[in-house]
Coordinates of C-alpha atoms in Angstrom, one line a residue:
X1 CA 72.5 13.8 -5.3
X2 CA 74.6 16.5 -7.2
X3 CA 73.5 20.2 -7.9
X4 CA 75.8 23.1 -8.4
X5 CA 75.4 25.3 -5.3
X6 CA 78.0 28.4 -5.3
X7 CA 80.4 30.1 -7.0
X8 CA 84.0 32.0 -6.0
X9 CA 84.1 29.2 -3.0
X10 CA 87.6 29.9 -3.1
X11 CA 89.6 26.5 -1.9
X12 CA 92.8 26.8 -4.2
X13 CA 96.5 28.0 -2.9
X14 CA 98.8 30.6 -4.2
X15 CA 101.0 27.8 -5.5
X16 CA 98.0 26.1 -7.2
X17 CA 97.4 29.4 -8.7
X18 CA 100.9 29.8 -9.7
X19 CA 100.9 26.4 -11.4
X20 CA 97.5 27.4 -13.1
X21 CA 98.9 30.4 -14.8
X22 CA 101.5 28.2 -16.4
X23 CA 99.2 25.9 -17.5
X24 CA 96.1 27.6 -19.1
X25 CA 94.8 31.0 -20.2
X26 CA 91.3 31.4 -19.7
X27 CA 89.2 33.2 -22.2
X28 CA 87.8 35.5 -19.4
X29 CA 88.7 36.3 -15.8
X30 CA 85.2 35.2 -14.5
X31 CA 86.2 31.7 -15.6
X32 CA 88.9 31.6 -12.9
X33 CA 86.4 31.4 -10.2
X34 CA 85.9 28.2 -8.3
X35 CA 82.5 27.0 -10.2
X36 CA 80.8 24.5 -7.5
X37 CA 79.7 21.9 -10.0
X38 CA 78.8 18.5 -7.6
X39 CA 77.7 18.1 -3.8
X40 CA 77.7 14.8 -2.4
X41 CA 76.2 13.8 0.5
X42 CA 77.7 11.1 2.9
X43 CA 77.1 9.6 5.8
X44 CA 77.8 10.4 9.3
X45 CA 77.4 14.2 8.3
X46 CA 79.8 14.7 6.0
X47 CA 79.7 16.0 2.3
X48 CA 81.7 16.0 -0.7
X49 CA 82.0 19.3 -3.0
X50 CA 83.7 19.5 -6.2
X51 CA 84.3 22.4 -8.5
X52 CA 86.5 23.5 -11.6
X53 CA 89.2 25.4 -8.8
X54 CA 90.2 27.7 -11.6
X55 CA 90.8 25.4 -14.1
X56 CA 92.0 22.8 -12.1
X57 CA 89.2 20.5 -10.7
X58 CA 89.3 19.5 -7.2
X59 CA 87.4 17.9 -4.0
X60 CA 87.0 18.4 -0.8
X61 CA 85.5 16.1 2.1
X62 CA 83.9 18.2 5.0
X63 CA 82.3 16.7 8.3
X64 CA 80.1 18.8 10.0
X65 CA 81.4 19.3 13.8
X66 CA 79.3 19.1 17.1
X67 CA 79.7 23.6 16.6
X68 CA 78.0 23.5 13.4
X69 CA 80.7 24.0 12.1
X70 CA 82.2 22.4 8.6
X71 CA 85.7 21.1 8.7
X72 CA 87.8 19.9 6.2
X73 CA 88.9 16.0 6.4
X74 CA 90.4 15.5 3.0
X75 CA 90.8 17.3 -0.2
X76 CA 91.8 15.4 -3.7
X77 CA 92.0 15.6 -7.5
X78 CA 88.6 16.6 -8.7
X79 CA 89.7 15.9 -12.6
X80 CA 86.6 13.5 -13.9
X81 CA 84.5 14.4 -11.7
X82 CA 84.2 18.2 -11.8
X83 CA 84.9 19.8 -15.6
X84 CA 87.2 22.1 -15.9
X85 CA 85.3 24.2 -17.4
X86 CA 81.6 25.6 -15.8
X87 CA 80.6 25.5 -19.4
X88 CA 81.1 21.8 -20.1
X89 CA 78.4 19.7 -19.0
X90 CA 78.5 16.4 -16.7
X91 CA 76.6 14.4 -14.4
X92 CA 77.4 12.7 -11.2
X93 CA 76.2 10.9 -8.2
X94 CA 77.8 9.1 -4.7
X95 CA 76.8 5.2 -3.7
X96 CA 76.8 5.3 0.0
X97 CA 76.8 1.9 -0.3
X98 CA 80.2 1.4 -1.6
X99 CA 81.2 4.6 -0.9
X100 CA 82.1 5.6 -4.6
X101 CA 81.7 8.3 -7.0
X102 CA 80.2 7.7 -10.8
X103 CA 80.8 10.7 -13.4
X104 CA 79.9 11.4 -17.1
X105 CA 82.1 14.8 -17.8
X106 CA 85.3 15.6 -19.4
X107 CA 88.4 15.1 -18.1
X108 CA 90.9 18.0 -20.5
X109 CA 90.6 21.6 -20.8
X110 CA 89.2 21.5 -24.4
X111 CA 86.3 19.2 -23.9
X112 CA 87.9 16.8 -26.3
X113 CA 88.3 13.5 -23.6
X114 CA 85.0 12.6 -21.9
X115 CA 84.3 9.6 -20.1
X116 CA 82.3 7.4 -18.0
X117 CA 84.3 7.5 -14.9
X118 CA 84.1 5.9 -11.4
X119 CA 86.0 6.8 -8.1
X120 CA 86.0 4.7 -5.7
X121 CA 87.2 7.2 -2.2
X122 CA 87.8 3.5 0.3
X123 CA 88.4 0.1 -0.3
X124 CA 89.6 -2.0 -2.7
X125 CA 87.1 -1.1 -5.7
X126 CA 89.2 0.0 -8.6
X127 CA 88.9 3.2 -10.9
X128 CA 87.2 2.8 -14.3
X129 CA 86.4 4.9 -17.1
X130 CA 85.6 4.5 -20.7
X131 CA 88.3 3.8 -23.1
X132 CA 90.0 7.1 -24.4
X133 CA 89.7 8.4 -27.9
X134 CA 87.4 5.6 -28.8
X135 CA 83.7 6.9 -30.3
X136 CA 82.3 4.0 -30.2
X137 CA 82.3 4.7 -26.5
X138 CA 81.7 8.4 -26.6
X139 CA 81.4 10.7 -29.8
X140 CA 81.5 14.5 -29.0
X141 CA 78.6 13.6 -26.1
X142 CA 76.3 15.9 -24.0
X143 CA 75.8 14.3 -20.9
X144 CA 72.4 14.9 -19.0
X145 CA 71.8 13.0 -15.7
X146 CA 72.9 9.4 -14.1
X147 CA 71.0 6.7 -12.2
X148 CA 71.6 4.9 -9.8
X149 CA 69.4 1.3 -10.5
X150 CA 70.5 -1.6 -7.8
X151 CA 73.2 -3.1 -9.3
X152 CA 74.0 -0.6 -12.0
X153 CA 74.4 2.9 -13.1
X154 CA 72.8 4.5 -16.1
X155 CA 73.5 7.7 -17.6
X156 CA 71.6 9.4 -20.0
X157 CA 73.3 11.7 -22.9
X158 CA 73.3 12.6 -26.6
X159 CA 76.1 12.2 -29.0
X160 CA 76.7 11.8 -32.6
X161 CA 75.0 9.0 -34.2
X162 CA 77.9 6.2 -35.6
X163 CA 75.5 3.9 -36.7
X164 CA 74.0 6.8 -38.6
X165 CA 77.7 7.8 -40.5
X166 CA 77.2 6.2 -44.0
X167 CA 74.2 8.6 -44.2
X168 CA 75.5 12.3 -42.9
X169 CA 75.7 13.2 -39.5
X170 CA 73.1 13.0 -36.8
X171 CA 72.4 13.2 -32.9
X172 CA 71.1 10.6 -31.1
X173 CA 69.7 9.9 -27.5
X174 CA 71.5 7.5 -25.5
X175 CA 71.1 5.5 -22.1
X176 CA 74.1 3.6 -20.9
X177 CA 74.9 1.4 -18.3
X178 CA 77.7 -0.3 -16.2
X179 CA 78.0 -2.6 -13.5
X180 CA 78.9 -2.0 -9.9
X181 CA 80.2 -4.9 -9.5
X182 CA 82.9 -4.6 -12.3
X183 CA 86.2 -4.8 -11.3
X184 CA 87.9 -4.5 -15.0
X185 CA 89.5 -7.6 -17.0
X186 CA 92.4 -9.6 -15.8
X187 CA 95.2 -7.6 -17.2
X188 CA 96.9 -5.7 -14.8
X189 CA 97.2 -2.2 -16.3
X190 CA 93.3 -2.2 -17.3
X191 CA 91.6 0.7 -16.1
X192 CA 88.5 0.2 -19.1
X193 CA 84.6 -1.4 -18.5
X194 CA 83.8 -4.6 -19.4
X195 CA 79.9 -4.2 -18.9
X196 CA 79.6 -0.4 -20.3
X197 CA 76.6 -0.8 -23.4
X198 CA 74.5 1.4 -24.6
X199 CA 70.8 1.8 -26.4
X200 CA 69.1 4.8 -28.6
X201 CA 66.2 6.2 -26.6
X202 CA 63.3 6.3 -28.9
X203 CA 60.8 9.7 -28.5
X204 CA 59.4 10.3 -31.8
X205 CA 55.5 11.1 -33.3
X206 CA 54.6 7.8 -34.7
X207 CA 54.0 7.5 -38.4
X208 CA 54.8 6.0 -41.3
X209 CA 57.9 8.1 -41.5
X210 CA 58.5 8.8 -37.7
X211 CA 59.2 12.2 -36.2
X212 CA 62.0 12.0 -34.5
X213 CA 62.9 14.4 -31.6
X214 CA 66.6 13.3 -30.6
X215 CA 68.2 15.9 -28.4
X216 CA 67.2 14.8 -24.7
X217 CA 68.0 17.8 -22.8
X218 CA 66.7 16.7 -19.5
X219 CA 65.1 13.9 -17.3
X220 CA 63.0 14.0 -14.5
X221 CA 63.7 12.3 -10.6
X222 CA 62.4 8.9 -10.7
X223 CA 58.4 8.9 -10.6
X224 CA 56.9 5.6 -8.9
X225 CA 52.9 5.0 -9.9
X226 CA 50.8 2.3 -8.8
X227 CA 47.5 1.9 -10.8
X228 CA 45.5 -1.6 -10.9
X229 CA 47.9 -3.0 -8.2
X230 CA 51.1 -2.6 -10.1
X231 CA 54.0 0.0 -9.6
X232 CA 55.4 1.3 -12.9
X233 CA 59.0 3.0 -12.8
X234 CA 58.9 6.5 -15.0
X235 CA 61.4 8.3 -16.1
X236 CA 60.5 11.3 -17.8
X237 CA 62.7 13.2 -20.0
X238 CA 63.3 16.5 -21.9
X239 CA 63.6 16.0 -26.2
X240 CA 64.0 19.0 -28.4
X241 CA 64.7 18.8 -32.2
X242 CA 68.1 20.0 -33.5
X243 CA 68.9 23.9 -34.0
X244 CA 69.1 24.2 -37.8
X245 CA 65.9 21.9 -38.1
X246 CA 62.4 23.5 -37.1
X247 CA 62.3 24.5 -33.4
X248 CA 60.1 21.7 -31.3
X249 CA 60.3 20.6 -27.9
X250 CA 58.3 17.1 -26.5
X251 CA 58.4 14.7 -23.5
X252 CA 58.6 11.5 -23.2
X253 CA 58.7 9.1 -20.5
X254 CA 60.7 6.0 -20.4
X255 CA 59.7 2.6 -18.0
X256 CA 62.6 1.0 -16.2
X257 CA 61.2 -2.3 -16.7
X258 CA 61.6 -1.8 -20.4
X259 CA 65.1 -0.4 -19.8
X260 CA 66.2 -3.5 -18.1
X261 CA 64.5 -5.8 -20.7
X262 CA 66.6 -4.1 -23.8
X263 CA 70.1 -4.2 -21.9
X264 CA 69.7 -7.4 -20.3
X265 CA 68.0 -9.3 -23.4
X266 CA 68.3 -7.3 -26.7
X267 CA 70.4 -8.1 -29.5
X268 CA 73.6 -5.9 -30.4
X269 CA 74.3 -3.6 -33.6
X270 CA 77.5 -4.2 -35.2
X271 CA 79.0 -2.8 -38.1
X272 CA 81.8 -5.0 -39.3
X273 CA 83.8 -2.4 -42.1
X274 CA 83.2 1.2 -42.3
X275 CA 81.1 0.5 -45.7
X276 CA 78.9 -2.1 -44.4
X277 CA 75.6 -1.6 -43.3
X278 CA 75.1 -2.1 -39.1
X279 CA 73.0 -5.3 -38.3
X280 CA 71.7 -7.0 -35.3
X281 CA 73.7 -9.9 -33.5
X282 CA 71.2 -12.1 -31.6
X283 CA 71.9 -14.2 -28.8
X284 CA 72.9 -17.2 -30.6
X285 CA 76.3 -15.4 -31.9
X286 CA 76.9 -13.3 -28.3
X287 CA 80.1 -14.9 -26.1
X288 CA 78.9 -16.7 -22.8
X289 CA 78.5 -14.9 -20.6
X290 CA 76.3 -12.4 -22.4
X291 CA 78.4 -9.3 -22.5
X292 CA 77.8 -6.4 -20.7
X293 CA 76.1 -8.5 -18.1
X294 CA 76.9 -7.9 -14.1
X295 CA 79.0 -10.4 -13.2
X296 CA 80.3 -11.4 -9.7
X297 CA 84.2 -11.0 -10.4
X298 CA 84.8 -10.0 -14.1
X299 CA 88.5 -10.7 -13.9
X300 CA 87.1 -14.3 -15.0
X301 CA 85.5 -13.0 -18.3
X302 CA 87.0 -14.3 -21.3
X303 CA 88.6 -12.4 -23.9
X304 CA 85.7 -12.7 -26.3
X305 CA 83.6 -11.2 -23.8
X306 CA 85.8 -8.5 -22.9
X307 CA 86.5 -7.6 -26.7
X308 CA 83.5 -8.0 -27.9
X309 CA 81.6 -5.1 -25.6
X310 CA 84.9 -3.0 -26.3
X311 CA 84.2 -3.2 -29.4
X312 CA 80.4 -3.3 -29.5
X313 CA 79.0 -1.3 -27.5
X314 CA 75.8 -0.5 -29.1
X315 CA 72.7 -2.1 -28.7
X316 CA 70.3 -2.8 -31.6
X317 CA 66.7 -1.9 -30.0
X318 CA 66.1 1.2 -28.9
X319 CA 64.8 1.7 -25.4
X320 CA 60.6 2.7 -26.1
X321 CA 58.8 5.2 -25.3
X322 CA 56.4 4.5 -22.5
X323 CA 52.9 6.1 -23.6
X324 CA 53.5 5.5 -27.2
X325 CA 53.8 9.2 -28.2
X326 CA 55.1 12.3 -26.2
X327 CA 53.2 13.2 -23.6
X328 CA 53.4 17.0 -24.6
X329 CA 55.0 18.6 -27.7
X330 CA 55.6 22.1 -27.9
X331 CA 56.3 23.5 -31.7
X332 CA 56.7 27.5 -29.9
X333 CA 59.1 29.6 -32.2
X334 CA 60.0 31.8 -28.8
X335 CA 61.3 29.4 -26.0
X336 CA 62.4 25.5 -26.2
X337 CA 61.9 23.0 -23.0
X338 CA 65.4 22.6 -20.4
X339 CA 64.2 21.4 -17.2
X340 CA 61.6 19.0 -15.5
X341 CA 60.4 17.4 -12.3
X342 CA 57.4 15.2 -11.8
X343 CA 55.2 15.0 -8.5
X344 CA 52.7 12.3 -7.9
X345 CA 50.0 14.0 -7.3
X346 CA 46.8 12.2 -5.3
X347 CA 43.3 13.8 -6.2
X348 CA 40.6 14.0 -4.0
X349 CA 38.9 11.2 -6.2
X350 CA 42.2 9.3 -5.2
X351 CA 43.8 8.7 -8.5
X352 CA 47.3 9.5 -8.6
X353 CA 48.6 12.4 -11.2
X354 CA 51.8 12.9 -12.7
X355 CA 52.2 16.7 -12.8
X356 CA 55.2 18.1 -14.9
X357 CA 56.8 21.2 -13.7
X358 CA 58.9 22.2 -17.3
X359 CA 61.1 25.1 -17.5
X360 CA 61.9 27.0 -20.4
X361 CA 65.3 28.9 -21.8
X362 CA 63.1 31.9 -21.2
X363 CA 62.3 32.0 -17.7
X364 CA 58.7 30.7 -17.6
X365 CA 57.6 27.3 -16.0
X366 CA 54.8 25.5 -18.0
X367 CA 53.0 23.2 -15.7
X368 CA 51.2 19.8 -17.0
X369 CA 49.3 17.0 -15.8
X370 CA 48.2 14.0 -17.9
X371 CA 44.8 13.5 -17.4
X372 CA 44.3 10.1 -19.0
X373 CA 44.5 7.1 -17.5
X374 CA 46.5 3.7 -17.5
X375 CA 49.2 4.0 -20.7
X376 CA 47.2 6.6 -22.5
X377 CA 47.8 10.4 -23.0
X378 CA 45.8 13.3 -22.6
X379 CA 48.1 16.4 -21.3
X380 CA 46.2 19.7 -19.9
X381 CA 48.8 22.8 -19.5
X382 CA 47.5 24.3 -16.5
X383 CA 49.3 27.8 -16.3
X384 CA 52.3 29.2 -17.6
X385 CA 54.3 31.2 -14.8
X386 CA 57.6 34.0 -15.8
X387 CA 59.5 33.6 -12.5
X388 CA 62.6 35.8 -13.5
X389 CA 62.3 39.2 -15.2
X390 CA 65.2 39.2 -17.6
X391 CA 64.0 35.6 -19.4
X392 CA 66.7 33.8 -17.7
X393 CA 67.2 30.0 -18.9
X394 CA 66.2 27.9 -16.1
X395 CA 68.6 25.3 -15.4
X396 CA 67.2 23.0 -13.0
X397 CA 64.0 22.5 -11.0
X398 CA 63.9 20.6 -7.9
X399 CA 60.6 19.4 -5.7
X400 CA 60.5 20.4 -2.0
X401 CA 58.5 18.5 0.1
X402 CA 57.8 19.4 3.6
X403 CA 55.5 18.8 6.6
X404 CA 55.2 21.7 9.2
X405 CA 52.8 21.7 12.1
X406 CA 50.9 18.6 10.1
X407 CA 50.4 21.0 6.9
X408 CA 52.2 19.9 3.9
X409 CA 53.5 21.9 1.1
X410 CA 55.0 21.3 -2.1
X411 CA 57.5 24.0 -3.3
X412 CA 59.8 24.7 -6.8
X413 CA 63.6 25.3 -5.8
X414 CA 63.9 26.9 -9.9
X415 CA 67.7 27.4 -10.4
X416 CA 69.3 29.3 -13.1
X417 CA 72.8 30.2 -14.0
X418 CA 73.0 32.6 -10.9
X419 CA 69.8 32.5 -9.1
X420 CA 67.8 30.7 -7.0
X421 CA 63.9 30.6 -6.4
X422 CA 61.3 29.2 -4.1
X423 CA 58.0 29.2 -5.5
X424 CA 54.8 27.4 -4.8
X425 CA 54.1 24.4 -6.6
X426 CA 50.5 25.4 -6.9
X427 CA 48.1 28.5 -6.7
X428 CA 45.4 27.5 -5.7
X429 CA 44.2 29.4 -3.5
X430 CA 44.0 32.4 -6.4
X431 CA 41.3 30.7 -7.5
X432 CA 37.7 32.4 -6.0
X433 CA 34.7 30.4 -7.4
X434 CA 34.1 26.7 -7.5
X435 CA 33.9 26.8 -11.4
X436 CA 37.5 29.0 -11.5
X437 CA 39.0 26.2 -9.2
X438 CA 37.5 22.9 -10.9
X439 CA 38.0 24.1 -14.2
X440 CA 42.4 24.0 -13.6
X441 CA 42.1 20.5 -13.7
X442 CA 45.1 20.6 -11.1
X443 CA 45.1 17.7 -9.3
X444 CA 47.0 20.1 -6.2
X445 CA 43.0 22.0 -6.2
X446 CA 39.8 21.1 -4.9
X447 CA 36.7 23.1 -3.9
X448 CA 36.2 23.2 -0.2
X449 CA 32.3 23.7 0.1
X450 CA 32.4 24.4 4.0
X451 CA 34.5 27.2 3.6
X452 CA 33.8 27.7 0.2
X453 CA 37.8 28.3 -0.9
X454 CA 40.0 27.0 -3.5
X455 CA 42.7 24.7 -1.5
X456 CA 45.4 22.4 -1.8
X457 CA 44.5 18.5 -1.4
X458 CA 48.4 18.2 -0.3
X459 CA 47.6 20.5 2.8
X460 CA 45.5 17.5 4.4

């Protein structure tokens, strides 16, 4: 998991500092704190933490001692996978597993070089990133969240549309994927993916012109539902329409099943001159081994493999969206949507919920649950909630589950740029009448008739 935690944790030397001032002038002298921007947690009690160091990423590895007491094991470059900058954006998580780091940032002072990037910190795994200067890889992106899916790693961002060029300029909403397993080509200097691909994510009001919203903003954790004996991987995720166009915000939620089917099966979109129209390529006219498959050592991939994904990246089918339509959409002129979680909520008639918790560039959380069952959509905003005075964007909202004394509770940890909040998940127990409390349609409420009170159904 990665969340920015602090800032001013001051870890850089006078001589680091003395290098910095010949390197860079900031625009302001609050950017020459150390912005905490990723916190990795490891095994054995130990934790990575990354931040932009003044301009000058770096990492440290901690291991908490038998004194409770952090002490530092290792410090390295934190370029690609902290920005340098607390304003650019960027996404990361840590693989236990195989003990490496995967990033989406940008690794320059301008924001000009982003990449895919992955760091292995033991073993013989080899460091990877997207190909530099290339937009067919990246084009002027805005990088969201990351994944972690078995054997891959998918990332979810916008960036300019290429397949859209010939028509004007447009942002699109991407997923992309790359292997674990790869290992780069045969060539000795290669530092590039072979399996990075990527797919449009499609959240749009159907019609016979669709409406389009196509700047995801945020996704939610991972939502696991079970209903008529299957389990159904969600992903829910934050859309809102450009800023010059008219101000909307919708969600959308996206299966991984359906992920999975698109990169492992659907055909790619190639343009073949900068005139020509972009057109599918179906499986008949792919190299063998499909490209951008995970392989078990892709130092054996051809060089029609390899050059084909480098140069086609892009998939053809856009990844779908789940229910059909967004769940909610939001066309309010004052605020537009910028965080979400999801809790599966279980009602005392013992169907499961998915409650949204959405937060707003305004301060206020709008809570939903979609009452409808199976694949359709019927969303109920239950209350609206201003948790900071001054209308301060939220950031990020995580769930916090915990179990006391056999009494579970659900909290909000609500972040924004320089605060942090614990709130209830619920209110139930405002609620004074049985028609007040049923009437919510809050899956976290039921009517207790012994002791006639509002109360949680998490509480037990």
């Amino acid at each position: 998991m990665a969340l920015v935690v602090a800032v001013g944790f001051g870890y850089e030397t006078a001589r680091q500092a003395r290098d910095l001032r010949l390197a860079w002038v900031p625009s302001a002298i609050d950017d020459c704190h150390n912005f905490i921007q990723m916190m990795f947690k490891q095994p054995d009690n130990r934790m990575i933490i990354c931040g932009t160091n003044a301009f000058k990423p770096l990492c440290r590895q901690y291991q908490l001692t038998s004194t409770n007491d952090y002490q530092i094991v290792r410090e390295f470059s934190g370029v690609a996978i902290s920005p340098y900058d607390p304003r650019q954006n960027g996404t990361a998580l840590y693989v236990p597993e195989t003990d490496e780091i995967y990033t989406a940032t940008f690794a320059d002072f301008s924001g000009s070089l982003p990449l895919i990037y992955r760091k292995p910190l033991s073993g013989p795994t080899a460091e990877l990133r997207t190909k530099r200067y290339d937009m067919k890889f990246l084009s002027d992106p805005h990088f969201v969240s990351s994944l972690d899916d078995g054997d891959s790693i998918y990332f979810w961002f916008r960036e300019a549309a290429a397949e859209y060029n010939n028509c004007g300029t447009a942002v699109f909403s991407r997923i992309a994927r790359v292997c674990k397993s790869d290992q780069g080509d045969h060539k000795p200097d290669a530092d590039t993916w072979t399996t990075y691909i990527k797919a449009r994510l499609n959240c749009s009001l159907s019609g016979h012109v669709p409406f389009y919203f196509n700047e995801i903003a945020a996704t939610s954790n991972l939502v696991i539902t079970e209903r008529n004996g299957k389990k159904t991987e969600l992903i829910y995720a934050i859309f809102n329409t450009p800023s010059t166009a008219l101000r909307a915000s919708a969600i959308c939620a996206f299966s991984m099943e359906d992920v999975r089917y698109i990169f492992n099966n659907g055909p790619f979109k190639v343009q073949k001159s900068p005139s020509s129209l972009w057109l599918p390529v179906y499986k008949s006219n792919l190299p063998n081994p499909r490209p951008g498959d995970c392989q078990a050592n892709s130092k054996t991939l051809g060089e029609r493999a390899v050059n084909f994904v480098r140069m086609h990246s892009l998939l053809s089918d856009a990844v779908p969206n789940y229910f059909e339509q967004p769940l909610v959409v939001d066309t309010s002129l004052g605020y537009k949507f910028t965080a979400l979680a999801v809790d599966i909520v279980q009602s005392v008639s013992g169907f499961p919920y998915n409650v949204l918790f959405v937060g707003t560039n305004d301060g206020r959380v709008l809570k939903y649950v979609n009452v409808a069952q199976d694949t359709k959509v019927k969303s109920v905003l239950i209350e609206t909630v201003h948790y900071f005075a001054d209308q301060l964007p939220i950031l990020d909202i995580r769930l916090v589950h915990s179990d006391e004394a056999n009494r579970k509770t659900v909290s909000l940890l609500i972040s924004t740029n320089d605060q942090l909040k614990l709130v209830p998940a619920h209110y139930c127990a405002n609620k004074t009448s049985c028609r007040t409390c049923t009437q919510l349609q809050d899956p976290y409420c039921a009517w207790d008739l012994i002791h006639n009170r509002c109360v949680s159904t998490a509480s037990g």
